Amino acid sequence: MLDVANDDFFEVGGRKFSSRLLVGTGKYKDFEETAKAIEASGAEIVTVAVRRVNLSDPSQPMLVDYVSPKKYTYLPNTAGCFTADDAVRTLRLAREAGGWDLVKLEVLGDQKTLYPNMPETLAAAEALIKDGFKVMVYCSDDPIQAKKLEDMGCVAIMPLGSLIGSGLGIMNPINIRLIKESVSVPVLVDAGVGTASDAAEAMELGCDGVLMNTAIAAAKDPIRMALAMKLAVEAGRLAYLSGRMPKKMYADPSSPLAGLI
């Protein structure tokens, strides 16, 4: 039987990963549920909002006690940052706290949409890359901006499928496909996934992975949803690699018509 994990992987920042599902650590009822959901998802990379998650105060519950940095690759992110300066400062603090240099950059435009502020994102990416960070970047679904970020030195492009936490799915699959065709670094859909079919669609478009948080954490049963997302990402990847049949205007019988009784 085909083993997806062993037969297929993607590489980012000089590291190889078998799981193409990346998951967040926020919005769960507690760290115990967080750990169980991540385990069920099969994810190897977990994102951590540096400004919101306790990583350094042992007097308070700490994520690292439930989700081991020895087992999972921590991906510090700049959730909640609205300027380039804040984002750069946040990730420098993360590097001091845990030594992490593979990071996820997001600079948001406003509280209502959490849409990326691209001028600030570009400025922050430039500063972080000069500072030795390997930057995976949340961005608009704009192929031109995506190419600029790759040319600048970002190690992965992460266009939004739809607004963060919205569960609306992939609103502009054509642009996602154009981004995948225009850059050579990994492309991962980030934000907007609501259910397993959304994750499968992202992978069927040829994306290298999917990052999600709310779709799992806000489900009625996060553990089962985490497993559903794992299977959806694997199924979508296999479907993409297999090459789907062409769409046709009219019926085409599965069995030959010649020699009918």
Coordinates of C-alpha atoms in Angstrom, one line a residue:
M1 CA 0.0 0.0 0.0
L2 CA 1.2 3.5 -0.9
D3 CA 2.7 5.3 2.2
V4 CA 2.1 9.0 1.6
A5 CA 4.4 10.1 4.5
N6 CA 7.4 8.1 3.2
D7 CA 6.9 8.6 -0.5
D8 CA 6.4 12.4 -0.4
F9 CA 7.7 15.4 1.6
F10 CA 8.3 19.1 1.2
E11 CA 11.3 21.1 2.2
V12 CA 11.3 24.6 3.8
G13 CA 14.2 26.5 5.4
G14 CA 16.6 23.6 4.7
R15 CA 14.4 21.1 6.6
K16 CA 12.3 18.2 5.2
F17 CA 8.7 17.5 6.5
S18 CA 6.5 14.6 5.7
S19 CA 3.3 16.1 6.9
R20 CA 1.9 18.9 4.7
L21 CA -0.6 20.0 7.4
L22 CA 0.6 22.8 9.7
V23 CA -1.5 23.6 12.7
G24 CA -1.8 26.5 15.2
T25 CA -2.0 26.3 19.0
G26 CA -4.6 28.9 19.8
K27 CA -8.3 28.9 20.6
Y28 CA -8.4 25.5 22.3
K29 CA -10.1 25.1 25.7
D30 CA -6.8 24.1 27.3
F31 CA -3.2 22.9 26.5
E32 CA -4.3 19.3 27.0
E33 CA -6.8 19.5 24.2
T34 CA -4.2 21.4 22.1
A35 CA -1.8 18.5 22.5
K36 CA -4.4 15.9 21.6
A37 CA -5.5 17.7 18.5
I38 CA -2.0 18.2 17.2
E39 CA -1.2 14.5 17.8
A40 CA -4.3 13.5 15.8
S41 CA -3.4 15.9 13.0
G42 CA -0.1 14.3 12.3
A43 CA 1.4 17.8 12.0
E44 CA 5.2 18.2 12.4
I45 CA 5.1 22.0 12.4
V46 CA 3.1 24.0 15.0
T47 CA 2.7 27.7 14.9
V48 CA 2.9 29.7 18.1
A49 CA 1.7 33.3 18.6
V50 CA 4.6 34.7 20.5
R51 CA 2.6 37.6 21.8
R52 CA -0.2 35.4 23.2
V53 CA 1.4 32.1 24.3
N54 CA 3.5 31.7 27.5
L55 CA 6.8 30.3 26.4
S56 CA 9.1 31.6 29.2
D57 CA 7.2 32.0 32.5
P58 CA 7.4 28.7 34.4
S59 CA 5.1 30.0 37.1
Q60 CA 2.2 29.8 34.6
P61 CA 1.1 26.8 32.4
M62 CA 3.5 26.5 29.5
L63 CA 2.8 25.2 26.0
V64 CA 6.1 23.5 25.9
D65 CA 5.0 21.2 28.8
Y66 CA 2.3 19.7 26.6
V67 CA 3.6 20.2 23.0
S68 CA 7.3 19.3 23.1
P69 CA 9.7 21.4 20.9
K70 CA 11.8 18.2 20.7
K71 CA 8.9 16.4 18.9
Y72 CA 7.5 19.3 16.9
T73 CA 9.1 22.1 15.0
Y74 CA 7.9 25.3 16.6
L75 CA 7.1 28.1 14.1
P76 CA 6.9 31.4 16.0
N77 CA 4.5 33.8 14.4
T78 CA 3.6 37.5 14.7
A79 CA -0.1 37.2 15.2
G80 CA -1.5 40.5 16.5
C81 CA 1.2 42.7 14.9
F82 CA 0.1 45.6 12.8
T83 CA 3.5 47.2 12.0
A84 CA 6.7 46.0 10.6
D85 CA 8.6 47.2 13.7
D86 CA 6.3 45.2 16.0
A87 CA 6.7 42.1 13.9
V88 CA 10.5 42.3 13.8
R89 CA 10.8 43.0 17.5
T90 CA 8.4 40.1 18.3
L91 CA 10.5 37.6 16.3
R92 CA 13.8 38.8 17.7
L93 CA 12.3 38.1 21.2
A94 CA 11.2 34.6 20.1
R95 CA 14.7 33.9 18.8
E96 CA 16.2 34.9 22.2
A97 CA 13.6 32.8 24.1
G98 CA 13.9 29.6 22.1
G99 CA 16.6 30.0 19.5
W100 CA 14.1 29.8 16.6
D101 CA 15.1 31.1 13.2
L102 CA 12.4 29.5 11.0
V103 CA 9.5 31.9 11.6
K104 CA 6.1 32.9 10.2
L105 CA 5.7 36.6 9.5
E106 CA 2.2 38.2 9.4
V107 CA 1.6 41.9 9.5
L108 CA -2.1 42.7 9.7
G109 CA -3.9 45.7 8.1
D110 CA -6.9 46.1 10.5
Q111 CA -8.8 44.4 13.3
K112 CA -11.9 43.8 11.2
T113 CA -10.5 41.7 8.3
L114 CA -7.0 40.8 9.6
Y115 CA -6.0 41.1 6.0
P116 CA -2.2 41.4 5.4
N117 CA -0.7 44.9 5.2
M118 CA 1.6 44.2 2.2
P119 CA 3.9 47.3 2.4
E120 CA 4.6 46.6 6.1
T121 CA 4.9 42.9 5.4
L122 CA 7.6 43.6 2.7
A123 CA 9.5 45.9 5.1
A124 CA 9.4 43.4 7.9
A125 CA 10.5 40.5 5.6
E126 CA 13.4 42.5 4.4
A127 CA 14.6 43.4 7.9
L128 CA 14.2 39.8 9.2
I129 CA 16.0 38.2 6.3
K130 CA 18.9 40.6 6.8
D131 CA 18.9 39.5 10.4
G132 CA 19.3 35.9 9.5
F133 CA 15.7 34.6 9.8
K134 CA 14.2 32.1 7.5
V135 CA 10.8 33.7 6.8
M136 CA 7.6 32.0 5.9
V137 CA 5.2 34.8 5.0
Y138 CA 1.5 35.3 5.2
C139 CA 0.4 37.4 2.3
S140 CA -2.4 38.5 0.0
D141 CA -3.4 36.2 -2.9
D142 CA -1.5 38.4 -5.3
P143 CA 1.0 36.6 -7.6
I144 CA 3.0 39.8 -8.1
Q145 CA 3.5 40.4 -4.3
A146 CA 4.2 36.7 -3.9
K147 CA 7.0 36.9 -6.4
K148 CA 8.5 40.0 -4.7
L149 CA 8.6 38.1 -1.4
E150 CA 10.3 35.1 -3.0
D151 CA 12.9 37.4 -4.8
M152 CA 13.5 39.1 -1.4
G153 CA 14.5 35.7 0.1
C154 CA 11.4 34.4 1.8
V155 CA 11.5 30.6 2.2
A156 CA 7.7 30.0 1.8
I157 CA 4.8 32.0 0.5
M158 CA 1.5 31.7 2.5
P159 CA -1.4 33.3 0.7
L160 CA -4.7 33.5 2.5
G161 CA -7.5 31.3 1.3
S162 CA -10.0 33.7 2.8
L163 CA -10.0 35.9 6.0
I164 CA -8.4 34.5 9.1
G165 CA -10.9 32.5 11.2
S166 CA -13.7 32.9 8.7
G167 CA -14.0 29.3 7.5
L168 CA -15.0 30.6 4.1
G169 CA -12.6 28.3 2.3
I170 CA -10.6 29.2 -0.8
M171 CA -12.3 32.3 -2.3
N172 CA -9.9 32.7 -5.2
P173 CA -8.4 29.4 -6.4
I174 CA -7.2 30.9 -9.7
N175 CA -4.9 33.3 -7.9
I176 CA -3.6 30.6 -5.6
R177 CA -2.8 28.5 -8.7
L178 CA -1.1 31.5 -10.3
I179 CA 1.0 32.0 -7.2
K180 CA 2.1 28.4 -7.2
E181 CA 3.1 28.7 -10.9
S182 CA 5.0 31.9 -10.3
V183 CA 7.3 31.0 -7.4
S184 CA 9.6 28.1 -6.8
V185 CA 9.6 28.1 -3.0
P186 CA 6.8 26.2 -1.2
V187 CA 3.3 27.7 -1.3
L188 CA 1.0 27.0 1.6
V189 CA -2.6 28.2 1.9
D190 CA -2.9 30.0 5.2
A191 CA -6.2 31.2 6.7
G192 CA -9.8 30.6 5.9
V193 CA -10.0 26.8 5.8
G194 CA -13.3 25.7 7.4
T195 CA -13.6 22.0 6.8
A196 CA -11.8 19.0 5.2
S197 CA -13.0 19.7 1.6
D198 CA -11.3 23.1 1.8
A199 CA -8.0 21.5 2.8
A200 CA -8.3 19.0 0.0
E201 CA -9.0 21.7 -2.5
A202 CA -5.9 23.6 -1.6
M203 CA -3.8 20.5 -2.1
E204 CA -5.6 19.7 -5.4
L205 CA -4.5 23.1 -6.6
G206 CA -0.9 22.0 -6.2
C207 CA -0.1 23.8 -3.0
D208 CA 2.7 22.3 -0.9
G209 CA 0.8 22.5 2.3
V210 CA -2.0 24.0 4.4
L211 CA -1.9 25.9 7.7
M212 CA -4.9 26.1 9.9
N213 CA -6.0 26.7 13.5
T214 CA -9.6 27.8 13.9
A215 CA -11.0 25.1 11.6
I216 CA -9.8 22.5 14.1
A217 CA -9.9 24.4 17.4
A218 CA -13.5 25.7 16.8
A219 CA -14.9 22.4 15.7
K220 CA -17.4 20.7 18.0
D221 CA -14.9 17.8 18.2
P222 CA -11.4 19.2 17.6
I223 CA -9.7 15.8 17.8
R224 CA -11.8 14.2 15.1
M225 CA -11.6 17.3 12.9
A226 CA -7.8 17.2 13.3
L227 CA -7.8 13.7 11.9
A228 CA -10.2 14.7 9.2
M229 CA -7.8 17.5 8.1
K230 CA -4.9 15.1 8.1
L231 CA -6.7 12.7 5.8
A232 CA -8.0 15.6 3.6
V233 CA -4.5 17.0 3.0
E234 CA -3.2 13.5 2.2
A235 CA -6.1 12.8 -0.2
G236 CA -5.8 16.2 -1.9
R237 CA -2.1 15.7 -2.4
L238 CA -2.5 12.2 -3.9
A239 CA -5.3 13.5 -6.2
Y240 CA -3.0 16.3 -7.4
L241 CA -0.1 13.9 -8.0
S242 CA -2.4 11.4 -9.8
G243 CA -3.7 14.0 -12.3
R244 CA -7.4 14.3 -12.4
M245 CA -9.5 13.3 -15.4
P246 CA -10.5 16.1 -17.8
K247 CA -13.9 17.7 -17.5
K248 CA -16.2 17.0 -20.3
M249 CA -19.4 18.6 -21.6
Y250 CA -21.2 15.3 -22.2
A251 CA -21.3 11.8 -20.9
D252 CA -18.6 9.2 -21.6
P253 CA -19.6 5.6 -20.7
S254 CA -17.3 3.8 -18.3
S255 CA -18.0 0.5 -20.2
P256 CA -17.5 0.1 -24.0
L257 CA -20.6 0.1 -26.1
A258 CA -19.4 -2.4 -28.6
G259 CA -20.5 -6.1 -28.2
L260 CA -23.5 -5.3 -26.1
I261 CA -26.0 -8.2 -25.7

